[in-house]
mmCIF file of C-alpha atoms in Angstrom:
data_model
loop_
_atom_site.group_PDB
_atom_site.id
_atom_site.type_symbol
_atom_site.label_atom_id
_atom_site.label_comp_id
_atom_site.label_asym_id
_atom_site.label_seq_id
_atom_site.Cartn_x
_atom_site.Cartn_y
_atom_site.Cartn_z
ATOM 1 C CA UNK A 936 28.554 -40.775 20.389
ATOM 2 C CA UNK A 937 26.121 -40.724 17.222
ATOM 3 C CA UNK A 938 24.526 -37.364 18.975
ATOM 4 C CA UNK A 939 27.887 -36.027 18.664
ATOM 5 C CA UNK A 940 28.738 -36.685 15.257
ATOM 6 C CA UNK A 941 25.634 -35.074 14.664
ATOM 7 C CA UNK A 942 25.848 -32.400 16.219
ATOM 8 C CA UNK A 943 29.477 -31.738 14.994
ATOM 9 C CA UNK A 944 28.019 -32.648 11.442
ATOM 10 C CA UNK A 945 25.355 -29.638 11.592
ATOM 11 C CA UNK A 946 27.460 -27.685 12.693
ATOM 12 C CA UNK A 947 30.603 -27.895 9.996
ATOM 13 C CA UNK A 948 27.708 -27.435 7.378
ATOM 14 C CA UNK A 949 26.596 -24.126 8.757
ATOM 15 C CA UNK A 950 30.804 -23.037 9.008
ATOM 16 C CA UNK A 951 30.542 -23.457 5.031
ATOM 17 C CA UNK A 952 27.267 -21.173 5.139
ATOM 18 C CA UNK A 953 28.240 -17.229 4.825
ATOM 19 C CA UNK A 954 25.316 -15.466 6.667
ATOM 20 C CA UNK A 955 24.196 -11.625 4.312
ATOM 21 C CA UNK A 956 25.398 -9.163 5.626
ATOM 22 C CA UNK A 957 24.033 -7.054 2.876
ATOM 23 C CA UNK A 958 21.189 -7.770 0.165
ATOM 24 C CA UNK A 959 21.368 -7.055 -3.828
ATOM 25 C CA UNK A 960 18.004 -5.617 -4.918
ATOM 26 C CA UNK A 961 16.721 -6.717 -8.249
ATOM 27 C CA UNK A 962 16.572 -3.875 -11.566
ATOM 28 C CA UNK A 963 14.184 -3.248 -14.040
ATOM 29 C CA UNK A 964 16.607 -3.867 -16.496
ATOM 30 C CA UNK A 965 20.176 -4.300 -17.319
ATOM 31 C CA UNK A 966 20.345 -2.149 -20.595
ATOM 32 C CA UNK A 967 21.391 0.891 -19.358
ATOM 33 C CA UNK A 968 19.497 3.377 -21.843
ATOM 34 C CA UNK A 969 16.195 1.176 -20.329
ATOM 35 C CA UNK A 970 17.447 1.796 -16.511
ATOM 36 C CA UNK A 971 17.121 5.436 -17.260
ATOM 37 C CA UNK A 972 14.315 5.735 -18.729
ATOM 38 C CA UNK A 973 12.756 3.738 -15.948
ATOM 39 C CA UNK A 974 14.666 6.033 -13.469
ATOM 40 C CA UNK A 975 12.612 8.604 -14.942
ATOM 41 C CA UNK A 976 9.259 7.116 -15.380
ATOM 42 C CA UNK A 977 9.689 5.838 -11.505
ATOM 43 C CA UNK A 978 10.832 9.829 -10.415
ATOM 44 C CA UNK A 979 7.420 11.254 -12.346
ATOM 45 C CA UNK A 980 4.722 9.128 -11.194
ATOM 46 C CA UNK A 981 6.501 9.767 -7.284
ATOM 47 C CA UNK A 982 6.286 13.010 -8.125
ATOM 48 C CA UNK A 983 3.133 13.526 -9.477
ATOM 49 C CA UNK A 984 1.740 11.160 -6.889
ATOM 50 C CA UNK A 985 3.440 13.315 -3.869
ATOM 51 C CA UNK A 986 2.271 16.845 -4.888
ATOM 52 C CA UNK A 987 -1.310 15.266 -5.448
ATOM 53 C CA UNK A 988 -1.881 13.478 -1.999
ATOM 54 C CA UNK A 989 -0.145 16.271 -0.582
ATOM 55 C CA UNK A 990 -2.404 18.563 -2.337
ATOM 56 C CA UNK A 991 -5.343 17.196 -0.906
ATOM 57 C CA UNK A 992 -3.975 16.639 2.665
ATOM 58 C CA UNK A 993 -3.576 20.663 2.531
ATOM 59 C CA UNK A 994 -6.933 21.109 0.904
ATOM 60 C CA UNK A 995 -9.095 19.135 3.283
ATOM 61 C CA UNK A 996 -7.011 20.415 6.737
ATOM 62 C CA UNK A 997 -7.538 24.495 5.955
ATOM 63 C CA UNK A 998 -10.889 24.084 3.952
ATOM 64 C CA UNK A 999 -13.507 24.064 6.851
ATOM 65 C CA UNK A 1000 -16.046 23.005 4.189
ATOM 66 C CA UNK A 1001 -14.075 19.410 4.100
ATOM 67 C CA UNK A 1002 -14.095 19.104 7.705
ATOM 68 C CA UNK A 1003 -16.880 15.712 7.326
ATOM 69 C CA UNK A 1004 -16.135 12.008 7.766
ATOM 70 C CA UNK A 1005 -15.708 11.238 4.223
ATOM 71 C CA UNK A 1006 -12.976 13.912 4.108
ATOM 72 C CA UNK A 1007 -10.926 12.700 7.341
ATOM 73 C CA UNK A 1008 -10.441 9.592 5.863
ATOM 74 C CA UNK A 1009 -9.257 10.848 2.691
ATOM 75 C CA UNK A 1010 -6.748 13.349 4.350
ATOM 76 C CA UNK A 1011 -5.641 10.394 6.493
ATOM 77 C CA UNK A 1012 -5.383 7.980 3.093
ATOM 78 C CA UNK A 1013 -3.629 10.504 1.435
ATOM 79 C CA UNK A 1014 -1.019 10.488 4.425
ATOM 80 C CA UNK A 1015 -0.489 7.055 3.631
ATOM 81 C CA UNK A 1016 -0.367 7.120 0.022
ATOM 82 C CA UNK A 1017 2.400 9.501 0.435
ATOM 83 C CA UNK A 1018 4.445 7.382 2.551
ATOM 84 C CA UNK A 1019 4.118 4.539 0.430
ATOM 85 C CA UNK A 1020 5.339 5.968 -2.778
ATOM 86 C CA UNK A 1021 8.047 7.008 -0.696
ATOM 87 C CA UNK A 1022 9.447 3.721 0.669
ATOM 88 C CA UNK A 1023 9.797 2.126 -2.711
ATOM 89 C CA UNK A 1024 9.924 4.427 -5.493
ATOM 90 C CA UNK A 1025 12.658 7.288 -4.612
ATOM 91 C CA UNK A 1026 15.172 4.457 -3.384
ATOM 92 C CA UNK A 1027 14.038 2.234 -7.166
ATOM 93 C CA UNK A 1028 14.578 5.347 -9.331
ATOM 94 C CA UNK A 1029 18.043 6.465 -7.807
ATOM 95 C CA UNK A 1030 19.358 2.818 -7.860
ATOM 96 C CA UNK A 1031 18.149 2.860 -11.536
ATOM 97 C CA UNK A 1032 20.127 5.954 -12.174
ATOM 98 C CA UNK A 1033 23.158 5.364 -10.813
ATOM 99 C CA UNK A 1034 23.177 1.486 -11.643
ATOM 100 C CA UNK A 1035 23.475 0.557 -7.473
ATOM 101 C CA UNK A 1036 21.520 -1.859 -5.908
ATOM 102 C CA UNK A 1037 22.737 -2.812 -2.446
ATOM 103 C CA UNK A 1038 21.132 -2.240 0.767
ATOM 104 C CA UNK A 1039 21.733 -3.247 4.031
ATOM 105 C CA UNK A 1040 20.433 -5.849 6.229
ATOM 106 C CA UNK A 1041 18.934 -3.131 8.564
ATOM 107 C CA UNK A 1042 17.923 -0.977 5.734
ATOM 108 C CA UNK A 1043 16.027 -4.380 4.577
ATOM 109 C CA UNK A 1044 14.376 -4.854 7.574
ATOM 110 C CA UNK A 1045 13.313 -1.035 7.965
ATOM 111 C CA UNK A 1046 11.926 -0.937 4.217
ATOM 112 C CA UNK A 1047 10.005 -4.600 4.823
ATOM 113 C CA UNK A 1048 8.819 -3.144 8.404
ATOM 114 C CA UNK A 1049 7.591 0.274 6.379
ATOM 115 C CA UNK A 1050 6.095 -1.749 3.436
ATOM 116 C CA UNK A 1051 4.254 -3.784 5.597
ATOM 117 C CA UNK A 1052 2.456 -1.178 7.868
ATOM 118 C CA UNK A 1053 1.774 0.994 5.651
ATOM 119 C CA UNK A 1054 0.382 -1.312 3.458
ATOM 120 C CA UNK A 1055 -2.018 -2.424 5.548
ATOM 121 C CA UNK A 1056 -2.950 0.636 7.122
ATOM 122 C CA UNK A 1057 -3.804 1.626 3.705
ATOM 123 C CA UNK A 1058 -6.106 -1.010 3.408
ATOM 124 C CA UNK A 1059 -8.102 -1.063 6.469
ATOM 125 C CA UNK A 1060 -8.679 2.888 5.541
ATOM 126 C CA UNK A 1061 -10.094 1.879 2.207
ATOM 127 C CA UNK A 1062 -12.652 -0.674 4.267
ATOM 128 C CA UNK A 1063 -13.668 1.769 6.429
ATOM 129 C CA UNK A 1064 -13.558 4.218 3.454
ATOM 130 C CA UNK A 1065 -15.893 1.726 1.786
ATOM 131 C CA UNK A 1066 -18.500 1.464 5.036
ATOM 132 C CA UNK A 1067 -18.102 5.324 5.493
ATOM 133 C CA UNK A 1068 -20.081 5.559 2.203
ATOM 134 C CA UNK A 1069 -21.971 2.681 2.820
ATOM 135 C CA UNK A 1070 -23.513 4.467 6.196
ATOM 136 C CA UNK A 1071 -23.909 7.823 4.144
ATOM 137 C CA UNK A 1072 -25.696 6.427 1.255
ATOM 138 C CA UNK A 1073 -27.977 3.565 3.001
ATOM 139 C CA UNK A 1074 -28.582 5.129 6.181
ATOM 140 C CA UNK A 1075 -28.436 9.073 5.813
ATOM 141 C CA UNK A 1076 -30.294 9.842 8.745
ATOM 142 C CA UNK A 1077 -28.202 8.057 11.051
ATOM 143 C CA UNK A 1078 -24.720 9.102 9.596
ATOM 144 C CA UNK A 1079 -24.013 11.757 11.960
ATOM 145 C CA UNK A 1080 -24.750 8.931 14.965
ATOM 146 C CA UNK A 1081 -23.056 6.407 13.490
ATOM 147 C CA UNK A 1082 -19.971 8.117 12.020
ATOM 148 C CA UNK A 1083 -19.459 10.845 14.834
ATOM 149 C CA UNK A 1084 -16.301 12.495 15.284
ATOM 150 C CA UNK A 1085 -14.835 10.122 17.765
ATOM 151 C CA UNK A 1086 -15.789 6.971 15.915
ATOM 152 C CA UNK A 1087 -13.487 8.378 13.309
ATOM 153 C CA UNK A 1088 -10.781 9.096 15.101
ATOM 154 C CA UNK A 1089 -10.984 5.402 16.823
ATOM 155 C CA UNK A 1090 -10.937 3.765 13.477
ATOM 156 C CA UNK A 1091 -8.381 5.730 12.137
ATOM 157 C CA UNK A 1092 -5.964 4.534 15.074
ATOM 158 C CA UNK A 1093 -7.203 1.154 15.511
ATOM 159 C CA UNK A 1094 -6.412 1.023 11.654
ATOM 160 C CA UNK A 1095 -2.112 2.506 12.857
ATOM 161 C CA UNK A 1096 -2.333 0.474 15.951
ATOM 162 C CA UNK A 1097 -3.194 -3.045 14.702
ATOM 163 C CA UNK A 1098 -0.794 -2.009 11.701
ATOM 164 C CA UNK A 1099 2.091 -1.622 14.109
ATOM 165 C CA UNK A 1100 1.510 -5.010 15.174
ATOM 166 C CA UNK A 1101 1.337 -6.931 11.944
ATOM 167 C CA UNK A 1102 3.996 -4.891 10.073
ATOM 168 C CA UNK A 1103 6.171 -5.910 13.607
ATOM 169 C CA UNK A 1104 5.413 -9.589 13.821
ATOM 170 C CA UNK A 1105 5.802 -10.676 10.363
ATOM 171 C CA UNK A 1106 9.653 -8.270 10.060
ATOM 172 C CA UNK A 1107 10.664 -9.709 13.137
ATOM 173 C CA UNK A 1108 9.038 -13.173 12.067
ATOM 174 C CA UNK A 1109 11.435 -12.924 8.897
ATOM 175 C CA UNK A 1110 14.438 -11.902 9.998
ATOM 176 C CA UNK A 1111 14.865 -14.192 12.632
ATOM 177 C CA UNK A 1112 16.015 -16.522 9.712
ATOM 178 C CA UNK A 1113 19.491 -17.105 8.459
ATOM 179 C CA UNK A 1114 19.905 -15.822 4.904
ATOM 180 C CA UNK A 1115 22.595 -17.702 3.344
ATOM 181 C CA UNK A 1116 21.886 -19.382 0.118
ATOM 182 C CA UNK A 1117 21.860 -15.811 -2.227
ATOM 183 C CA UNK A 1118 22.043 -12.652 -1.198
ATOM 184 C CA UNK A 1119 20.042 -11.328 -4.464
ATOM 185 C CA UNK A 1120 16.514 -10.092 -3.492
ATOM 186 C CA UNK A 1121 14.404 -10.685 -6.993
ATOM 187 C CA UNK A 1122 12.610 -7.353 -6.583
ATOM 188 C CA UNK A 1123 12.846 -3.948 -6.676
ATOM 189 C CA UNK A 1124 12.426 -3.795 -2.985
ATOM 190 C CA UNK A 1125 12.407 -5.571 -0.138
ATOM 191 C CA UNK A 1126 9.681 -7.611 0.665
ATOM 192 C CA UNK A 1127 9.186 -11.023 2.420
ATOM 193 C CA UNK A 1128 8.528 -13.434 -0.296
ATOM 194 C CA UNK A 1129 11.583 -12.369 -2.039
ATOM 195 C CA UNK A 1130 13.643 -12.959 1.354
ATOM 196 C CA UNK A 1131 11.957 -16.463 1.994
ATOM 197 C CA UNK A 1132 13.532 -17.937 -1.164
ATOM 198 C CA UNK A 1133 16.747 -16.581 -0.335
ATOM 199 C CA UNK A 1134 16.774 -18.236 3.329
ATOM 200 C CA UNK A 1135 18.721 -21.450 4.557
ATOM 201 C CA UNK A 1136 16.297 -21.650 7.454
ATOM 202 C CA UNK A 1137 12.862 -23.710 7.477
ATOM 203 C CA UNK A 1138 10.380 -21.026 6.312
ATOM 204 C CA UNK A 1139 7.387 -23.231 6.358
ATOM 205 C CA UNK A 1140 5.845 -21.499 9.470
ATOM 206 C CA UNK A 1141 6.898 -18.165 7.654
ATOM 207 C CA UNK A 1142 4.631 -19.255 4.488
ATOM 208 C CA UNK A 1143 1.751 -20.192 6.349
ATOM 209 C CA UNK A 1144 1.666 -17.361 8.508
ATOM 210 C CA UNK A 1145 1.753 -14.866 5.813
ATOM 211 C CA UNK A 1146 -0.531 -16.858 3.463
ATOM 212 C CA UNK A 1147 -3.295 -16.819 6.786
ATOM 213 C CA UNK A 1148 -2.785 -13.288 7.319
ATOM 214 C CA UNK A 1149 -3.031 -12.457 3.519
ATOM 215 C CA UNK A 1150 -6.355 -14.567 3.309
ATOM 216 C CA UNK A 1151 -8.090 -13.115 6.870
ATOM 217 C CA UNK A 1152 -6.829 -9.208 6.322
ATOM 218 C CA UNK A 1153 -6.782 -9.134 2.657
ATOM 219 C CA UNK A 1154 -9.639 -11.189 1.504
ATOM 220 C CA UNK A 1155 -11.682 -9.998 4.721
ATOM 221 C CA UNK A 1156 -11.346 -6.774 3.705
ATOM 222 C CA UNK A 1157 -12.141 -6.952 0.153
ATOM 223 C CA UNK A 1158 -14.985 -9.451 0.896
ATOM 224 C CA UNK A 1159 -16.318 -6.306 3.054
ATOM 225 C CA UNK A 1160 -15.511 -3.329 1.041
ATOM 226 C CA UNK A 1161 -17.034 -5.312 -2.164
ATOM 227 C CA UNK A 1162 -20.163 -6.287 0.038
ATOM 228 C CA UNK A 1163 -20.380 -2.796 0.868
ATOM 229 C CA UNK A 1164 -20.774 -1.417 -2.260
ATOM 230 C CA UNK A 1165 -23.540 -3.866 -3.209
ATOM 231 C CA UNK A 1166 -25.452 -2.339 -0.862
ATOM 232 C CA UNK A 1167 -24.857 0.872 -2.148
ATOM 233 C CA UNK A 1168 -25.067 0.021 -5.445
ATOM 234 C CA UNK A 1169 -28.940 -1.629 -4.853
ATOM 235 C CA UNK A 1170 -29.756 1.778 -2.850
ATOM 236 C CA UNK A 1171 -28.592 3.643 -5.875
ATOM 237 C CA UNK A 1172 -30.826 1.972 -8.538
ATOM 238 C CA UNK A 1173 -33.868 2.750 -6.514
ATOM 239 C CA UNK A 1174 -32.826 6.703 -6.913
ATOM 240 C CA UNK A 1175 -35.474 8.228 -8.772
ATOM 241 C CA UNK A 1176 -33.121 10.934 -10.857
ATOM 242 C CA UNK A 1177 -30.798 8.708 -13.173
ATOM 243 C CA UNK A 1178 -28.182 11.790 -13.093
ATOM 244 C CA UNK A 1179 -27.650 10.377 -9.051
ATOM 245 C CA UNK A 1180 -27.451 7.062 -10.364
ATOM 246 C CA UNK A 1181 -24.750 7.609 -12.890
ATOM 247 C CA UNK A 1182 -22.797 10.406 -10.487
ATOM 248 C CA UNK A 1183 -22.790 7.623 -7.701
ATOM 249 C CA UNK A 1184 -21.577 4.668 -10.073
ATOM 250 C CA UNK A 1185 -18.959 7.036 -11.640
ATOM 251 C CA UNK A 1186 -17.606 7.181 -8.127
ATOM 252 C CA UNK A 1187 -18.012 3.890 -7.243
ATOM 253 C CA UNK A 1188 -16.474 1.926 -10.202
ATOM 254 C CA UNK A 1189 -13.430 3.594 -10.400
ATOM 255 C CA UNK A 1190 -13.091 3.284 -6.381
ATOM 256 C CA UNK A 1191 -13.491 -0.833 -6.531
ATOM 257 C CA UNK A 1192 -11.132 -0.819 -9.443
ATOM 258 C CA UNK A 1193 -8.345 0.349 -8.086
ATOM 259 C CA UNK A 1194 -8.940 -1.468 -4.399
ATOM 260 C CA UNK A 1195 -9.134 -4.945 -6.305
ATOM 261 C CA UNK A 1196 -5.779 -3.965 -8.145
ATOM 262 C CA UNK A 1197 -4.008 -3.332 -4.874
ATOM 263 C CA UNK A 1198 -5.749 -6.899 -3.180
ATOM 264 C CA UNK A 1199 -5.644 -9.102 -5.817
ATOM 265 C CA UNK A 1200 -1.841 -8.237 -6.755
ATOM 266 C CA UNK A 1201 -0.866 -8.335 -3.355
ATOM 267 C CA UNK A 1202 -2.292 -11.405 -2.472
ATOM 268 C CA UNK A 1203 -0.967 -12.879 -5.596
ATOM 269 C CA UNK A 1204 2.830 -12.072 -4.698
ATOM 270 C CA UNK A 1205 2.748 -13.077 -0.782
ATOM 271 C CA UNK A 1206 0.557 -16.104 -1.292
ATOM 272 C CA UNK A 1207 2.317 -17.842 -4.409
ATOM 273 C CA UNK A 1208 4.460 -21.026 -3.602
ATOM 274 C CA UNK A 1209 7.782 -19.817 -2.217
ATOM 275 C CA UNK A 1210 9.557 -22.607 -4.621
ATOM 276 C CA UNK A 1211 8.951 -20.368 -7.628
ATOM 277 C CA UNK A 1212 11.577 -17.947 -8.476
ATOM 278 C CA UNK A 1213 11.592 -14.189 -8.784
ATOM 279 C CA UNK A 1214 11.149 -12.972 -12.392
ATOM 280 C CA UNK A 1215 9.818 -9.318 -14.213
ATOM 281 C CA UNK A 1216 6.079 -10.619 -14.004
ATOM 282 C CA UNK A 1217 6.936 -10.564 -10.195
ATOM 283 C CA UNK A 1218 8.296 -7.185 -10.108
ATOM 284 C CA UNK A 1219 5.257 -5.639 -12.293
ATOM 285 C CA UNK A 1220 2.846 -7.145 -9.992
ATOM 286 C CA UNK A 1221 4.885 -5.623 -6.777
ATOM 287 C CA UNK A 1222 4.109 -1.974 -9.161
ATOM 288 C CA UNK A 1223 0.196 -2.783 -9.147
ATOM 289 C CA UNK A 1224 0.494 -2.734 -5.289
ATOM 290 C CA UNK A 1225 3.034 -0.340 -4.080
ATOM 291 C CA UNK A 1226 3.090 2.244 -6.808
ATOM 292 C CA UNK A 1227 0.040 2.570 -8.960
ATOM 293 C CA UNK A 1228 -2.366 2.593 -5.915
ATOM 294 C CA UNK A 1229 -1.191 5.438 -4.059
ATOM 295 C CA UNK A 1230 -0.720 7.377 -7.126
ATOM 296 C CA UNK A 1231 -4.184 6.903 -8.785
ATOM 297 C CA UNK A 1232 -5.924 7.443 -5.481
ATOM 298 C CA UNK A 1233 -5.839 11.587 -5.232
ATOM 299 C CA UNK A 1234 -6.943 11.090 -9.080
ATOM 300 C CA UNK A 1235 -10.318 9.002 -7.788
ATOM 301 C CA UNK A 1236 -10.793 9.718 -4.999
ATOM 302 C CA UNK A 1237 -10.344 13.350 -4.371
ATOM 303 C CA UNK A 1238 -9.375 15.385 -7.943
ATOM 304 C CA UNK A 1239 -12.580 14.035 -9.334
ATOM 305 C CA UNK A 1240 -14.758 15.310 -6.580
ATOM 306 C CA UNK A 1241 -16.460 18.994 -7.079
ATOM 307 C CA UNK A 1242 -15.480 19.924 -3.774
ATOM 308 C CA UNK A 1243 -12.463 19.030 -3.681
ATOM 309 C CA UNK A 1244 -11.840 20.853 -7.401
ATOM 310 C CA UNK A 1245 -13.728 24.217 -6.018
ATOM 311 C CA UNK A 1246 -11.851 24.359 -2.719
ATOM 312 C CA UNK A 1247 -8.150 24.079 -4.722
ATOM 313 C CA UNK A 1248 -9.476 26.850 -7.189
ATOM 314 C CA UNK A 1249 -10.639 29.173 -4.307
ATOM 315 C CA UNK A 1250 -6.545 28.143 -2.873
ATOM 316 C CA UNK A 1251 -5.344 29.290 -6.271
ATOM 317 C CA UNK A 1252 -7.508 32.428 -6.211
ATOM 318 C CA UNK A 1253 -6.235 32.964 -2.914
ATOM 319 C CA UNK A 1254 -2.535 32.642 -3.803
ATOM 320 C CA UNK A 1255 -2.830 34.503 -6.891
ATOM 321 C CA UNK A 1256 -4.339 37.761 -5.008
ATOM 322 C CA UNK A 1257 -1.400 37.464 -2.484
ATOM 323 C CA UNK A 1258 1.343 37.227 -5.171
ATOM 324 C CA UNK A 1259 -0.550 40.357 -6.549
ATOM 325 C CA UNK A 1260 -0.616 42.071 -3.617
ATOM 326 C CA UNK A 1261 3.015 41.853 -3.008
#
């Protein structure tokens, strides 16, 4: 019958179709003098960025003084920031180095999974980072009401929980697809746009779900944590002392900065037409959101702040009378 022939049709084309079984990951170069020296530019800023969210995660947790809202959240974003530098950048600079860049189909799936939660966990904490400081500098009085102890914690896993489920839908959403037309992911790691140009399946659903999803939690969340600081920023100019003004905009500035690098980038890669292919302008922008972030954080957010800088020199002082002692 013409169903049939159809049918038998379909399925000799997908006989010539090999299915990955592994993916090729993308380099930053193929000059080998270059893939070194990016091995070890990759290897410093993970280091640097690891010892300096990890500082502050041990500052704020034994420093009773930093036991406040504002804290919490950092501890918890420097948690995250940690995390993230470590699902792309250690597995980048060693495939640099040694010139290898498979991974498995599991490992794929694990590192999209990872990328995925943990980026957006990292940007609901910035929004509620953002209206933390918003209820602290508009409505002082009611701050201890309004950002009790339990409200923090609440946020804090509503931000993991609802995480868990959109880093799980959108992996399992992808790799439900047959990957057959290249095995080469064009980028350093694995994300999902990359994969969608590589599949053989129909990946329109795929697009529109992650361009929706990019538009309601990414653009929400900026639209919020930029209206937020508005707000703060009119409170501000009606401070009497310009020394608060300038303290609280030298906090602020740098803070929006770096959240519209990690948004704007992001939404850039996941929302661009999946018919254009990966190049280096790709992989740069995939740097602004999953490297730079989570290693200029514990520089703004934290090592600029006099509490933070007098609690690590009272650790030092500590440390330093201990070695002594011994």
């Amino acid at each position: 019958s013409i169903y049939r022939g159809q049918w038998e049709e379909e399925n000799l084309k997908m006989s010539n179709y090999t299915t990955a079984t592994e993916f090729l990951l993308m380099g930053f170069s193929d000059i080998r003098e270059l893939q070194i020296l990016y091995s070890f530019l990759l290897f410093l800023i993970y280091s640097a960025g690891l010892m300096g969210n990890l500082l502050i995660v041990i500052i704020t947790t034994f420093d009773r003084r930093l036991h406040t809202p504002m804290y919490f959240f950092l501890r918890n974003l420097s948690m995250v920031d940690a995390c993230y530098l470590s699902i792309t950048a250690p597995q980048a600079s060693v495939n640099s180095l040694v010139n290898n860049r498979i991974i498995s189909v599991t490992g794929c799936a694990a590192q999209v999974f990872l990328v995925m939660f943990i980026a957006y966990v990292e940007l609901t904490l910035l929004t509620v980072m953002a209206r933390d400081r918003y209820v602290a500098i508009c409505h002082p009085l009611h701050y201890p009401v309004i950002m009790s102890p339990r409200v923090c914690l609440q946020m804090t896993l509503t931000c993991l929980l609802t995480g868990l489920v959109y880093a799980a839908f959108h992996t399992g959403y992808t790799f439900r697809l047959s990957f057959c037309h290249s095995n080469v992911v064009h980028q350093f790691f694995c994300d999902i746009p990359s994969l969608l140009r590589i599949s053989c399946s129909d990946t329109f659903s795929n697009n529109l779900s992650l361009i929706v999803s990019d538009l309601v939690v990414g653009a929400g969340c900026y639209a919020f944590i930029t209206a937020s600081y508005v707000r703060i920023f009119s409170t501000v100019l009606k401070f009497p002392v310009k020394e608060d003004q300038k303290k609280a905009f030298s906090t602020c500035i740098p803070h929006i900065s770096v959240v519209s690098l990690f948004v704007i980038s992001g939404i850039y890669v996941y929302a661009q037409p999946p018919s254009d292919s990966g190049s280096l302008k790709d992989i740069i922008l995939s740097v602004f959101y999953t490297v730079i972030p989570p290693f200029m954080n514990p520089i703004i957010y934290s090592l600029r702040n006099k509490q933070i800088k007098g609690a690590i020199r009272i650790l030092m002082t500590k440390t330093l009378s201990l070695r002594n002692k011994t």
